[in-house]
Short mmCIF file of C-alpha atoms and ligand atoms in Angstrom, two decimals:
data_model
loop_
_atom_site.label_atom_id
_atom_site.label_comp_id
_atom_site.label_asym_id
_atom_site.label_seq_id
_atom_site.Cartn_x
_atom_site.Cartn_y
_atom_site.Cartn_z
CA UNK A 1254 5.06 -51.39 -10.60
CA UNK A 1255 1.66 -49.99 -10.88
CA UNK A 1256 -1.41 -52.15 -9.64
CA UNK A 1257 -5.06 -51.82 -9.04
CA UNK A 1258 -6.59 -53.27 -6.33
CA UNK A 1259 -9.92 -53.88 -5.86
CA UNK A 1260 -10.11 -52.11 -2.42
CA UNK A 1261 -8.63 -49.04 -3.47
CA UNK A 1262 -10.96 -48.94 -6.07
CA UNK A 1263 -13.98 -49.60 -3.94
CA UNK A 1264 -12.01 -46.78 -1.06
CA UNK A 1265 -12.38 -44.10 -3.84
CA UNK A 1266 -15.96 -44.75 -4.64
CA UNK A 1267 -16.90 -41.51 -2.49
CA UNK A 1268 -13.71 -39.73 -3.87
CA UNK A 1269 -15.47 -40.07 -7.64
CA UNK A 1270 -19.09 -39.52 -6.30
CA UNK A 1271 -18.17 -36.10 -5.46
CA UNK A 1272 -16.92 -35.75 -8.81
CA UNK A 1273 -17.77 -36.21 -12.44
CA UNK A 1274 -15.68 -37.82 -14.71
CA UNK A 1275 -18.07 -38.81 -16.76
CA UNK A 1276 -16.66 -36.85 -19.73
CA UNK A 1277 -13.65 -39.42 -20.05
CA UNK A 1278 -13.94 -43.34 -19.52
CA UNK A 1279 -10.98 -43.33 -18.38
CA UNK A 1280 -11.31 -44.80 -14.54
CA UNK A 1281 -9.46 -42.57 -12.18
CA UNK A 1282 -7.18 -43.24 -9.05
CA UNK A 1283 -5.90 -46.35 -11.36
CA UNK A 1284 -2.51 -45.55 -10.41
CA UNK A 1285 -2.97 -46.28 -6.66
CA UNK A 1286 -0.30 -48.45 -5.27
CA UNK A 1287 2.19 -47.10 -7.33
CA UNK A 1288 4.69 -46.56 -4.52
CA UNK A 1289 5.20 -50.31 -5.20
CA UNK A 1290 6.74 -52.25 -1.55
CA UNK A 1291 8.26 -48.87 -0.38
CA UNK A 1292 7.27 -48.02 3.39
CA UNK A 1293 4.11 -46.50 3.14
CA UNK A 1294 3.80 -42.57 2.78
CA UNK A 1295 2.22 -39.79 4.65
CA UNK A 1296 1.39 -36.51 3.85
CA UNK A 1297 0.20 -33.42 6.11
CA UNK A 1298 -0.83 -30.60 3.48
CA UNK A 1299 -2.52 -27.33 5.12
CA UNK A 1300 -5.48 -26.82 3.46
CA UNK A 1301 -7.05 -22.86 3.24
CA UNK A 1302 -10.30 -24.18 1.73
CA UNK A 1303 -14.03 -22.30 3.36
CA UNK A 1304 -11.92 -22.99 6.58
CA UNK A 1305 -8.70 -23.43 7.69
CA UNK A 1306 -7.46 -26.79 8.11
CA UNK A 1307 -4.90 -29.50 8.09
CA UNK A 1308 -5.34 -33.14 6.15
CA UNK A 1309 -3.64 -35.52 7.62
CA UNK A 1310 -3.13 -38.75 4.70
CA UNK A 1311 -1.67 -42.16 5.25
CA UNK A 1312 -1.30 -43.93 2.39
CA UNK A 1313 -2.86 -47.31 3.00
CA UNK A 1314 -4.24 -50.06 0.40
CA UNK A 1315 -3.13 -47.89 -2.68
CA UNK A 1316 -5.43 -44.89 -1.19
CA UNK A 1317 -4.68 -41.76 1.04
CA UNK A 1318 -6.80 -42.23 4.02
CA UNK A 1319 -7.48 -38.86 5.00
CA UNK A 1320 -8.26 -36.99 8.13
CA UNK A 1321 -8.61 -33.21 8.47
CA UNK A 1322 -7.51 -31.83 11.36
CA UNK A 1323 -8.70 -27.77 12.31
CA UNK A 1324 -6.38 -26.98 14.64
CA UNK A 1325 -3.13 -28.93 12.91
CA UNK A 1326 -1.24 -31.43 14.37
CA UNK A 1327 1.39 -31.39 17.03
CA UNK A 1328 3.99 -33.05 18.94
CA UNK A 1329 2.82 -31.64 22.12
CA UNK A 1330 1.27 -34.97 24.02
CA UNK A 1331 -1.07 -33.47 26.49
CA UNK A 1332 -3.25 -32.13 23.64
CA UNK A 1333 -5.79 -33.61 21.81
CA UNK A 1334 -6.68 -32.48 17.96
CA UNK A 1335 -10.13 -32.96 16.82
CA UNK A 1336 -10.17 -34.95 13.71
CA UNK A 1337 -12.96 -35.75 11.45
CA UNK A 1338 -12.22 -38.57 8.94
CA UNK A 1339 -12.89 -37.88 5.54
CA UNK A 1340 -13.23 -39.48 2.19
CA UNK A 1341 -10.09 -41.69 0.81
CA UNK A 1342 -8.20 -39.15 -1.42
CA UNK A 1343 -6.27 -40.92 -4.34
CA UNK A 1344 -2.84 -41.02 -4.56
CA UNK A 1345 -1.64 -38.71 -6.90
CA UNK A 1346 -2.94 -36.26 -4.71
CA UNK A 1347 0.18 -37.07 -2.28
CA UNK A 1348 2.47 -34.26 -3.18
CA UNK A 1349 -0.08 -31.45 -4.13
CA UNK A 1350 0.98 -28.18 -3.73
CA UNK A 1351 -1.43 -25.30 -5.38
CA UNK A 1352 -4.73 -24.18 -6.04
CA UNK A 1353 -7.98 -25.96 -6.31
CA UNK A 1354 -10.25 -23.13 -8.21
CA UNK A 1355 -13.12 -22.21 -6.01
CA UNK A 1356 -16.39 -23.94 -7.33
CA UNK A 1357 -14.21 -26.89 -7.03
CA UNK A 1358 -14.86 -29.27 -4.05
CA UNK A 1359 -12.10 -27.85 -1.58
CA UNK A 1360 -11.46 -25.06 -3.63
CA UNK A 1361 -8.61 -23.27 -1.92
CA UNK A 1362 -4.95 -23.51 -1.81
CA UNK A 1363 -3.02 -26.76 -0.41
CA UNK A 1364 0.65 -27.04 0.87
CA UNK A 1365 2.89 -30.22 1.19
CA UNK A 1366 3.02 -29.41 4.99
CA UNK A 1367 4.56 -32.44 5.86
CA UNK A 1368 5.88 -35.72 4.46
CA UNK A 1369 7.58 -38.82 5.18
CA UNK A 1370 6.99 -42.64 5.80
CA UNK A 1371 5.28 -44.32 8.27
CA UNK A 1372 4.86 -47.63 10.06
CA UNK A 1373 1.50 -48.59 10.96
CA UNK A 1374 1.29 -49.89 14.62
CA UNK A 1375 -1.57 -52.85 12.49
CA UNK A 1376 -0.71 -55.51 10.76
CA UNK A 1377 -4.12 -54.44 8.64
CA UNK A 1378 -3.99 -50.83 8.93
CA UNK A 1379 -7.45 -50.36 6.89
CA UNK A 1380 -9.03 -52.34 9.39
CA UNK A 1381 -7.35 -50.47 12.37
CA UNK A 1382 -8.94 -47.68 10.44
CA UNK A 1383 -12.60 -49.61 10.45
CA UNK A 1384 -12.13 -50.48 13.63
CA UNK A 1385 -12.03 -46.99 14.78
CA UNK A 1386 -8.44 -46.95 16.27
CA UNK A 1387 -5.16 -46.35 13.89
CA UNK A 1388 -1.43 -46.50 15.54
CA UNK A 1389 1.19 -45.01 13.46
CA UNK A 1390 4.87 -43.92 13.52
CA UNK A 1391 5.83 -40.88 11.72
CA UNK A 1392 9.15 -40.32 9.75
CA UNK A 1393 8.13 -36.76 8.52
CA UNK A 1394 10.65 -33.29 8.74
CA UNK A 1395 8.04 -32.32 11.12
CA UNK A 1396 5.99 -34.58 12.47
CA UNK A 1397 8.08 -37.62 14.04
CA UNK A 1398 7.27 -40.32 16.49
CA UNK A 1399 4.54 -42.50 17.41
CA UNK A 1400 0.52 -40.65 17.28
CA UNK A 1401 -3.01 -42.32 17.73
CA UNK A 1402 -6.00 -41.48 15.61
CA UNK A 1403 -9.19 -42.86 17.75
CA UNK A 1404 -12.90 -43.08 16.27
CA UNK A 1405 -14.89 -41.37 18.86
CA UNK A 1406 -18.16 -40.71 17.91
CA UNK A 1407 -20.17 -41.33 14.30
CA UNK A 1408 -22.92 -39.25 13.74
CA UNK A 1409 -26.10 -41.27 12.29
CA UNK A 1410 -24.98 -39.59 8.60
CA UNK A 1411 -22.18 -41.70 8.98
CA UNK A 1412 -19.92 -38.72 9.97
CA UNK A 1413 -16.90 -39.75 12.18
CA UNK A 1414 -15.40 -37.60 15.03
CA UNK A 1415 -11.75 -39.06 16.17
CA UNK A 1416 -8.84 -37.64 18.34
CA UNK A 1417 -5.62 -37.59 16.79
CA UNK A 1418 -2.83 -37.61 19.95
CA UNK A 1419 0.71 -37.64 20.17
CA UNK A 1420 2.18 -40.59 22.44
CA UNK A 1421 4.85 -39.36 24.99
CA UNK A 1422 7.81 -40.51 23.28
CA UNK A 1423 11.49 -39.11 22.75
CA UNK A 1424 9.41 -36.34 20.17
CA UNK A 1425 7.20 -35.37 22.21
CA UNK A 1426 6.85 -31.62 22.87
CA UNK A 1427 5.18 -29.41 24.77
CA UNK A 1428 3.65 -26.71 23.56
CA UNK A 1429 4.48 -27.39 19.66
CA UNK A 1430 1.89 -25.85 17.58
CA UNK A 1431 1.98 -26.61 13.89
CA UNK A 1432 0.99 -22.88 13.06
CA UNK A 1433 4.53 -21.72 14.21
CA UNK A 1434 6.22 -23.77 11.29
CA UNK A 1435 4.03 -23.02 8.81
CA UNK A 1436 6.09 -23.27 5.76
CA UNK A 1437 6.07 -25.98 2.85
CA UNK A 1438 8.81 -29.16 3.21
CA UNK A 1439 7.91 -28.96 -0.88
CA UNK A 1440 9.10 -25.33 -1.63
CA UNK A 1441 9.47 -23.63 1.67
CA UNK A 1442 6.57 -21.84 0.94
CA UNK A 1443 3.78 -20.44 2.74
CA UNK A 1444 -0.01 -20.44 1.74
CA UNK A 1445 -0.34 -16.96 1.20
CA UNK A 1446 2.93 -17.44 -0.91
CA UNK A 1447 2.13 -20.58 -3.54
CA UNK A 1448 -1.22 -18.68 -3.77
CA UNK A 1449 0.31 -15.81 -4.28
CA UNK A 1450 2.15 -17.77 -7.52
CA UNK A 1451 1.10 -20.83 -7.64
CA UNK A 1452 2.83 -23.95 -9.55
CA UNK A 1453 -0.08 -26.25 -9.79
CA UNK A 1454 -4.01 -26.32 -10.06
CA UNK A 1455 -6.02 -29.57 -8.84
CA UNK A 1456 -8.61 -30.35 -11.26
CA UNK A 1457 -11.07 -32.43 -8.92
CA UNK A 1458 -13.25 -32.85 -12.12
CA UNK A 1459 -10.74 -35.06 -13.57
CA UNK A 1460 -9.24 -38.03 -13.24
CA UNK A 1461 -7.01 -38.55 -10.29
CA UNK A 1462 -4.15 -38.94 -12.71
CA UNK A 1463 -4.86 -36.38 -15.10
CA UNK A 1464 -5.83 -33.79 -12.20
CA UNK A 1465 -2.81 -32.11 -11.41
CA UNK A 1466 -2.18 -29.24 -13.92
CA UNK A 1467 0.96 -27.35 -14.57
CA UNK A 1468 0.35 -23.77 -14.53
CA UNK A 1469 4.12 -22.78 -14.71
CA UNK A 1470 4.03 -22.20 -18.40
CA UNK A 1471 7.07 -22.61 -20.76
CA UNK A 1472 9.62 -21.69 -18.30
CA UNK A 1473 8.34 -23.77 -15.60
CA UNK A 1474 9.93 -27.18 -15.16
CA UNK A 1475 7.48 -29.69 -14.10
CA UNK A 1476 5.23 -28.67 -17.82
CA UNK A 1477 5.31 -31.57 -19.80
CA UNK A 1478 6.91 -29.98 -23.34
CA UNK A 1479 7.39 -31.75 -26.52
CA UNK A 1480 10.39 -32.74 -26.73
CA UNK A 1481 13.47 -32.00 -29.03
CA UNK A 1482 13.37 -34.87 -30.59
CA UNK A 1483 9.57 -35.21 -30.86
CA UNK A 1484 9.28 -31.77 -32.80
CA UNK A 1485 12.59 -33.15 -34.92
CA UNK A 1486 10.54 -36.15 -35.79
CA UNK A 1487 7.55 -34.18 -37.12
CA UNK A 1488 10.03 -32.27 -39.38
CA UNK A 1489 11.38 -35.61 -40.63
CA UNK A 1490 7.82 -37.10 -41.79
CA UNK A 1491 6.79 -36.58 -45.56
CA UNK A 1492 3.79 -34.70 -46.46
CA UNK A 1493 1.93 -37.28 -44.24
CA UNK A 1494 2.48 -40.19 -41.17
CA UNK A 1495 2.57 -40.70 -37.56
CA UNK A 1496 3.35 -38.36 -35.19
CA UNK A 1497 4.64 -39.88 -31.62
CA UNK A 1498 3.77 -36.63 -29.27
CA UNK A 1499 2.93 -35.98 -25.87
CA UNK A 1500 2.89 -39.96 -25.49
CA UNK A 1501 0.12 -40.29 -28.50
CA UNK A 1502 0.31 -41.32 -31.89
CA UNK A 1503 -1.29 -38.85 -34.14
CA UNK A 1504 -1.72 -39.41 -38.00
CA UNK A 1505 -0.61 -35.96 -39.16
CA UNK A 1506 -1.79 -35.21 -43.00
CA UNK A 1507 -0.80 -32.60 -45.64
CA UNK A 1508 2.19 -31.01 -43.84
CA UNK A 1509 3.21 -29.12 -46.23
CA UNK A 1510 0.57 -27.29 -47.62
CA UNK A 1511 0.61 -23.64 -46.54
CA UNK A 1512 -2.33 -22.50 -43.93
CA UNK A 1513 -1.19 -18.61 -43.56
CA UNK A 1514 -0.83 -17.04 -46.46
CA UNK A 1515 2.52 -14.86 -46.89
CA UNK A 1516 2.21 -11.01 -47.17
CA UNK A 1517 4.37 -8.00 -47.56
CA UNK A 1518 5.23 -8.74 -44.62
CA UNK A 1519 4.98 -12.07 -43.76
CA UNK A 1520 6.91 -15.61 -45.06
CA UNK A 1521 3.53 -18.33 -45.49
CA UNK A 1522 3.12 -21.08 -42.83
CA UNK A 1523 2.44 -24.49 -43.59
CA UNK A 1524 0.33 -26.57 -41.36
CA UNK A 1525 3.48 -28.75 -40.51
CA UNK A 1526 4.90 -25.18 -38.43
CA UNK A 1527 1.19 -24.49 -37.35
CA UNK A 1528 1.39 -28.25 -35.18
CA UNK A 1529 4.89 -27.55 -34.49
CA UNK A 1530 3.00 -24.23 -32.83
CA UNK A 1531 0.37 -25.92 -31.07
CA UNK A 1532 2.39 -28.56 -29.77
CA UNK A 1533 4.56 -26.04 -27.74
CA UNK A 1534 2.00 -23.92 -26.99
CA UNK A 1535 -0.60 -26.49 -25.30
CA UNK A 1536 1.18 -27.18 -22.12
CA UNK A 1537 0.41 -23.16 -21.45
CA UNK A 1538 -3.09 -23.01 -23.02
CA UNK A 1539 -4.11 -26.23 -21.61
CA UNK A 1540 -5.24 -24.78 -18.17
CA UNK A 1541 -7.93 -22.80 -20.17
CA UNK A 1542 -9.21 -25.21 -22.38
CA UNK A 1543 -9.20 -28.18 -19.86
CA UNK A 1544 -12.64 -28.99 -19.02
CA UNK A 1545 -14.35 -27.05 -21.41
CA UNK A 1546 -15.68 -28.25 -24.66
CA UNK A 1547 -14.46 -27.18 -27.74
CA UNK A 1548 -15.91 -25.23 -30.12
CA UNK A 1549 -13.36 -25.35 -33.40
CA UNK A 1550 -13.11 -22.41 -36.14
CA UNK A 1551 -11.55 -24.61 -39.26
CA UNK A 1552 -10.03 -23.36 -42.04
CA UNK A 1553 -8.95 -26.57 -43.89
CA UNK A 1554 -8.37 -24.82 -46.95
CA UNK A 1555 -5.78 -22.13 -45.26
CA UNK A 1556 -6.42 -19.07 -43.70
CA UNK A 1557 -7.31 -17.09 -46.74
CA UNK A 1558 -10.91 -19.56 -47.28
CA UNK A 1559 -13.66 -19.48 -45.97
CA UNK A 1560 -13.28 -20.60 -42.31
CA UNK A 1561 -16.48 -22.99 -40.70
CA UNK A 1562 -17.75 -23.96 -37.34
CA UNK A 1563 -16.99 -27.11 -36.35
CA UNK A 1564 -18.36 -28.02 -33.38
CA UNK A 1565 -19.08 -32.01 -33.37
CA UNK A 1566 -16.14 -34.49 -33.10
CA UNK A 1567 -16.09 -36.51 -35.37
CA UNK A 1568 -16.98 -40.22 -35.83
CA UNK A 1569 -13.71 -40.91 -36.72
CA UNK A 1570 -11.71 -39.21 -34.00
CA UNK A 1571 -9.73 -41.68 -32.21
CA UNK A 1572 -10.91 -43.33 -29.06
CA UNK A 1573 -8.13 -41.85 -26.91
CA UNK A 1574 -9.61 -37.93 -27.57
CA UNK A 1575 -10.85 -36.39 -24.32
CA UNK A 1576 -15.37 -35.74 -24.99
CA UNK A 1577 -18.27 -34.52 -23.32
CA UNK A 1578 -21.48 -35.33 -24.19
CA UNK A 1579 -23.87 -31.94 -24.07
CA UNK A 1580 -26.98 -34.01 -22.36
CA UNK A 1581 -29.14 -30.63 -23.39
CA UNK A 1582 -28.50 -31.09 -27.03
CA UNK A 1583 -31.46 -30.75 -28.89
CA UNK A 1584 -32.10 -33.00 -32.17
CA UNK A 1585 -29.76 -31.42 -34.74
CA UNK A 1586 -27.57 -30.03 -32.73
CA UNK A 1587 -23.86 -30.75 -31.97
CA UNK A 1588 -23.58 -33.56 -29.04
CA UNK A 1589 -20.36 -34.64 -29.13
CA UNK A 1590 -17.33 -31.94 -28.14
CA UNK A 1591 -13.75 -31.99 -27.51
CA UNK A 1592 -12.33 -31.27 -24.65
CA UNK A 1593 -8.73 -30.30 -24.97
CA UNK A 1594 -7.72 -32.05 -21.16
CA UNK A 1595 -4.46 -33.28 -22.70
CA UNK A 1596 -1.83 -31.49 -25.14
CA UNK A 1597 -2.27 -34.04 -27.32
CA UNK A 1598 -5.98 -33.24 -27.90
CA UNK A 1599 -4.98 -29.43 -29.30
CA UNK A 1600 -2.47 -30.82 -31.61
CA UNK A 1601 -5.16 -33.20 -33.16
CA UNK A 1602 -7.57 -30.05 -33.74
CA UNK A 1603 -4.80 -28.27 -35.21
CA UNK A 1604 -4.46 -31.50 -37.72
CA UNK A 1605 -8.36 -31.32 -37.89
CA UNK A 1606 -7.92 -27.47 -39.46
CA UNK A 1607 -8.83 -25.75 -35.98
CA UNK A 1608 -6.80 -22.74 -36.94
CA UNK A 1609 -8.99 -20.94 -34.38
CA UNK A 1610 -10.02 -22.51 -30.90
CA UNK A 1611 -12.66 -21.13 -28.69
CA UNK A 1612 -13.35 -22.49 -25.70
CA UNK A 1613 -16.42 -22.47 -23.75
CA UNK A 1614 -16.91 -20.22 -20.56
CA UNK A 1615 -17.90 -23.19 -18.52
CA UNK A 1616 -16.93 -25.97 -17.61
CA UNK A 1617 -18.29 -29.24 -18.84
CA UNK A 1618 -19.97 -30.05 -15.12
CA UNK A 1619 -21.90 -26.82 -14.78
CA UNK A 1620 -22.39 -25.74 -18.33
CA UNK A 1621 -24.89 -23.00 -17.26
CA UNK A 1622 -21.99 -21.39 -14.94
CA UNK A 1623 -19.21 -19.33 -16.16
CA UNK A 1624 -15.89 -19.42 -14.60
CA UNK A 1625 -15.62 -15.84 -16.21
CA UNK A 1626 -17.09 -12.00 -16.74
CA UNK A 1627 -16.22 -11.58 -20.62
CA UNK A 1628 -15.30 -7.69 -21.94
CA UNK A 1629 -15.14 -7.36 -25.48
CA UNK A 1630 -14.01 -4.45 -27.32
CA UNK A 1631 -15.00 -4.63 -30.43
CA UNK A 1632 -13.94 -1.63 -32.68
CA UNK A 1633 -15.75 -1.13 -35.86
CA UNK A 1634 -14.53 0.04 -38.95
CA UNK A 1635 -14.09 4.12 -38.07
CA UNK A 1636 -12.71 3.04 -34.53
CA UNK A 1637 -8.91 4.03 -33.99
CA UNK A 1638 -6.53 1.58 -32.15
CA UNK A 1639 -5.99 4.29 -29.96
CA UNK A 1640 -10.00 4.47 -29.37
CA UNK A 1641 -9.59 0.79 -28.41
CA UNK A 1642 -6.70 1.58 -26.01
CA UNK A 1643 -9.00 4.12 -24.30
CA UNK A 1644 -11.38 2.15 -23.64
CA UNK A 1645 -9.25 -0.74 -22.50
CA UNK A 1646 -7.91 2.21 -20.22
CA UNK A 1647 -10.92 3.49 -18.56
CA UNK A 1648 -11.83 -0.16 -18.17
CA UNK A 1649 -8.21 -1.36 -16.28
CA UNK A 1650 -9.00 2.11 -14.05
CA UNK A 1651 -12.72 0.55 -13.01
CA UNK A 1652 -11.25 -2.52 -12.19
CA UNK A 1653 -8.52 -1.16 -10.28
CA UNK A 1654 -11.93 1.28 -8.51
CA UNK A 1655 -13.33 -1.80 -8.11
CA UNK A 1656 -10.27 -4.34 -7.20
CA UNK A 1657 -11.04 -6.85 -9.25
CA UNK A 1658 -8.86 -9.20 -10.85
CA UNK A 1659 -8.98 -9.25 -14.48
CA UNK A 1660 -6.31 -10.20 -17.55
CA UNK A 1661 -6.64 -8.48 -20.41
CA UNK A 1662 -5.57 -9.76 -24.31
CA UNK A 1663 -5.19 -8.60 -27.55
CA UNK A 1664 -7.41 -10.35 -30.11
CA UNK A 1665 -4.72 -10.81 -33.01
CA UNK A 1666 -7.18 -9.16 -34.94
CA UNK A 1667 -7.97 -5.34 -34.36
CA UNK A 1668 -9.75 -5.29 -30.28
CA UNK A 1669 -8.84 -5.80 -27.16
CA UNK A 1670 -10.62 -8.60 -24.30
CA UNK A 1671 -10.39 -8.28 -21.11
CA UNK A 1672 -11.24 -11.87 -18.96
CA UNK A 1673 -12.74 -11.83 -15.41
CA UNK A 1674 -12.37 -14.97 -13.53
CA UNK A 1675 -15.38 -15.79 -10.96
CA UNK A 1676 -16.17 -18.02 -8.47
CA UNK A 1677 -18.83 -20.65 -10.25
CA UNK A 1678 -22.50 -20.10 -9.26
CA UNK A 1679 -23.85 -16.79 -11.14
CA UNK A 1680 -25.79 -17.99 -14.21
CA UNK A 1681 -24.48 -16.03 -17.76
CA UNK A 1682 -27.31 -13.66 -17.60
CA UNK A 1683 -25.91 -12.90 -14.07
CA UNK A 1684 -22.51 -11.86 -16.02
CA UNK A 1685 -24.20 -10.87 -19.18
CA UNK A 1686 -25.64 -7.99 -17.17
CA UNK A 1687 -23.33 -7.46 -15.02
CA UNK A 1688 -21.03 -6.69 -17.75
CA UNK A 1689 -23.55 -4.35 -19.81
CA UNK A 1690 -23.89 -2.34 -16.45
CA UNK A 1691 -19.76 -1.96 -16.07
CA UNK A 1692 -19.58 -1.22 -20.01
CA UNK A 1693 -22.05 0.92 -20.18
CA UNK A 1694 -20.60 2.91 -17.21
CA UNK A 1695 -17.23 2.52 -18.73
CA UNK A 1696 -18.74 3.81 -22.14
CA UNK A 1697 -20.47 7.30 -20.46
CA UNK A 1698 -17.49 8.73 -20.50
CA UNK A 1699 -16.72 8.68 -24.14
CA UNK A 1700 -19.67 7.94 -25.75
CA UNK A 1701 -18.54 9.15 -29.33
CA UNK A 1702 -16.78 6.06 -29.35
CA UNK A 1703 -19.48 3.52 -28.95
CA UNK A 1704 -22.74 2.31 -30.88
CA UNK A 1705 -25.05 0.16 -29.15
CA UNK A 1706 -26.72 -0.64 -31.98
CA UNK A 1707 -26.81 -4.55 -32.70
CA UNK A 1708 -27.14 -3.94 -36.25
CA UNK A 1709 -22.92 -3.52 -37.61
CA UNK A 1710 -24.53 -1.37 -40.62
CA UNK A 1711 -26.25 0.60 -37.80
CA UNK A 1712 -23.29 1.35 -35.89
CA UNK A 1713 -21.87 4.28 -38.56
CA UNK A 1714 -18.27 2.34 -37.86
CA UNK A 1715 -17.82 2.99 -33.84
CA UNK A 1716 -16.86 0.11 -31.87
CA UNK A 1717 -19.08 -1.99 -29.15
CA UNK A 1718 -18.27 -3.20 -25.81
CA UNK A 1719 -20.36 -6.50 -26.59
CA UNK A 1720 -20.93 -7.71 -23.38
CA UNK A 1721 -23.56 -10.51 -25.08
CA UNK A 1722 -20.51 -13.13 -25.57
CA UNK A 1723 -21.63 -14.14 -22.05
CA UNK A 1724 -24.03 -16.88 -23.30
CA UNK A 1725 -23.84 -20.40 -23.33
CA UNK A 1726 -22.38 -22.02 -25.87
CA UNK A 1727 -20.53 -18.22 -26.96
CA UNK A 1728 -17.12 -18.11 -27.24
CA UNK A 1729 -14.43 -16.00 -27.16
CA UNK A 1730 -11.29 -16.82 -29.15
CA UNK A 1731 -8.93 -18.57 -26.45
CA UNK A 1732 -5.31 -17.37 -25.31
CA UNK A 1733 -2.95 -18.26 -27.48
CA UNK A 1734 -5.48 -19.12 -30.05
CA UNK A 1735 -3.74 -18.42 -33.65
CA UNK A 1736 -6.27 -15.88 -36.24
CA UNK A 1737 -6.46 -16.56 -39.55
CA UNK A 1738 -4.29 -14.40 -41.39
CA UNK A 1739 -1.12 -14.17 -42.98
CA UNK A 1740 2.03 -14.43 -40.13
CA UNK A 1741 -0.75 -16.19 -37.82
CA UNK A 1742 -1.13 -13.70 -35.60
CA UNK A 1743 -2.16 -14.46 -31.87
CA UNK A 1744 -4.13 -13.57 -29.62
CA UNK A 1745 -1.92 -12.94 -26.66
CA UNK A 1746 -2.32 -12.19 -23.19
CA UNK A 1747 -1.01 -8.61 -22.37
CA UNK A 1748 0.09 -6.83 -19.12
CA UNK A 1749 -1.94 -3.97 -18.05
CA UNK A 1750 1.09 -1.98 -18.51
CA UNK A 1751 1.51 -3.02 -21.73
CA UNK A 1752 -1.87 -0.47 -22.54
CA UNK A 1753 0.85 2.29 -22.52
CA UNK A 1754 3.25 0.77 -24.49
CA UNK A 1755 3.68 2.57 -27.87
CA UNK A 1756 4.62 0.02 -29.79
CA UNK A 1757 1.64 -2.64 -28.95
CA UNK A 1758 -0.84 -3.39 -31.45
CA UNK A 1759 -3.68 -5.66 -31.69
CA UNK A 1760 -2.01 -8.26 -34.34
CA UNK A 1761 1.30 -7.69 -33.32
CA UNK A 1762 2.32 -11.14 -31.57
CA UNK A 1763 2.68 -14.05 -33.67
CA UNK A 1764 3.24 -17.48 -34.05
CA UNK A 1765 6.84 -17.53 -34.81
CA UNK A 1766 7.52 -15.39 -31.43
CA UNK A 1767 4.77 -16.27 -29.18
CA UNK A 1768 7.21 -18.77 -27.23
CA UNK A 1769 10.05 -16.33 -26.91
CA UNK A 1770 7.82 -14.33 -25.22
CA UNK A 1771 6.23 -16.62 -23.26
CA UNK A 1772 9.41 -17.65 -22.38
CA UNK A 1773 10.59 -14.24 -21.56
CA UNK A 1774 7.10 -13.16 -19.77
CA UNK A 1775 5.81 -16.05 -18.97
CA UNK A 1776 1.49 -16.98 -19.03
CA UNK A 1777 0.47 -13.38 -18.23
CA UNK A 1778 -3.22 -14.89 -17.94
CA UNK A 1779 -2.19 -16.69 -15.02
CA UNK A 1780 -4.04 -15.16 -12.51
CA UNK A 1781 -7.37 -16.00 -14.31
CA UNK A 1782 -7.07 -19.22 -12.83
CA UNK A 1783 -7.31 -18.13 -8.87
CA UNK A 1784 -11.31 -18.06 -9.68
CA UNK A 1785 -11.93 -17.16 -6.02
CA UNK A 1786 -13.87 -13.89 -7.20
CA UNK A 1787 -17.18 -12.66 -6.64
CA UNK A 1788 -17.93 -9.62 -8.66
CA UNK A 1789 -19.55 -6.60 -6.94
CA UNK A 1790 -22.38 -5.05 -6.96
CA UNK A 1791 -22.16 -1.82 -9.29
CA UNK A 1792 -23.37 1.05 -7.82
MN1 LIG B 3223 -8.83 -30.57 2.81
#
C-alpha cells in the first residue's frame, strides 16, 4: 500500500538537491511510506565515509529522519553522544548494505548495524524533531529501550547539533560501546568484509527506487534475472511481437533474422538468441552501464554487414527509456543518449540492432570526470597473441608494483584491455597522461613489439598501447558486450591468473557459453565498482 505523502516529498528536497535526477523524469523517493500501517522502523548504519560514523535513522512520515553519530549509539545511560541532524533519506535506503562509489555523496561502505521497530514518545514525531526533542523506544537487535535525541545548537548555516542518550531503564548497560559490536544484523559481516565483497552498490545519483544496484552477477540471489517464463515467452513469439521482460513491454522485431553468420566453427545466431543473451547478461552488465551515456554500435543487417555508430536516442523510442541530454552537445551533435539504468533498456538497445555496447568512461552527472583509466593493448597485423600476452603481463607486474587495483578483459577480437577504477576528480587529460606514462614505461621493456605512431600504416604491423581512448565520448567496448563476428564472441573479464592459461584466447568466450562461465566464476569486473583509488604519481 504505497502512498505518496506531500510531507515526505518536501522532506526529501535536501536529499535530492545533493543528487542529480535530471537524467530521468521519474520522481525519486516515491515509494516512501510503503511500510504502511505496521510499526515504524528504524535502522542504524555503520558508515565508513571520510570519517567513520553511525547513521541513526527513524521512519517518520514515509522518510528516514537521520542523525550521524560519530561514536555510535550506546546503551550506557551515563554517556552522551554527539549527533548531527542530517538530511532525511529515502525509505528505500533502510536496508541498504554495500558500497557507495567514492566521488558520490557519502562514498564508502555501509552495513546495517542494527534494525528494528520503534515507538515514538510523541504523537507527532515530525513535530518533535522540528521542536528539537524526540523520544524513541527502540526494539532492535542491539539497541533496546528508551532513547532521547535533544537539539543543543543550531548554527547560522542551519547545521544542527544534537545529543543522543539512553535512559536509565531495564535495557541500560554501563560502559556499552558500539564498536565492540561491529557486525551487521543483516549479514553478520563487518564493514571490512562487506567492502571486500559487496552485494550492493548505492547510486545516490539515481532515483531512490533504482539506486540500490545488485552486484552479485547471475550467481547472486538478489539479482533481477529474467525468469524462465519470460525467456520462454520470447521463444514462443513469431517473427515479431510484444515481449514482457523486466516488467516492461518491448516490441521486438525480425526475431528469426541471422545476426551472427555461421562459420566452420559456429552455428548462425539469430536476433532472438541475441535478445535472450542481452536479457540474461543485463543484470550482470548493468553496474558498468548505469549512469553512463551509451554509444551504440549498430549492425541491423547482421555482423557481416557494415556497422555504424548510433548515439542519438531516436525520437520514437519509448518514453520509459532512461536518457540523458548532453548539455555540451553542439548543433548537429548527438544530444539525447540512452542510459541503461534498468535491464530492459539493454534489451531495447539489442532489439534496435546495437550488437556492441559502448558506455562512456564518465558518469552523466560529471561527463568530464572519468571513473576509469583505460589501457588498450591494440595489436597490429604482425602482433601475435603471445605478444599481446607479454604486454598484458608486463602491465600486470606494473600494477602489482604500484599496488593499483585493475581488471583485465579480452576484447572478443584480438586484444586485451585493462580497466583501472579511480575516484572521480581527475580530468581525461590527467588519466590520458598517466596511462601514456605507464604504457611508455612498460613498453620500453619490449620496444620491438610496439609502435607509437598514430597512423595504422606507419606502425609496421606492431601493437599500440592506445592511451588516447582516455577522452570524453571515446569509448571501449563494455564488459560482456558481444562483438560482430561468427559465434558472437564476447568482451570478457578475466582474472590476472588467466593470462598464464595456455587456453586463453582473446575471442574465446562466446555468447552461448558466457552465462555458464559467469555462473561459475561470478563477475570478475566487480573490483571496478570499489572506485576508492587514486592514481599514484609515476616516478
Ligand atoms: Mn552516513
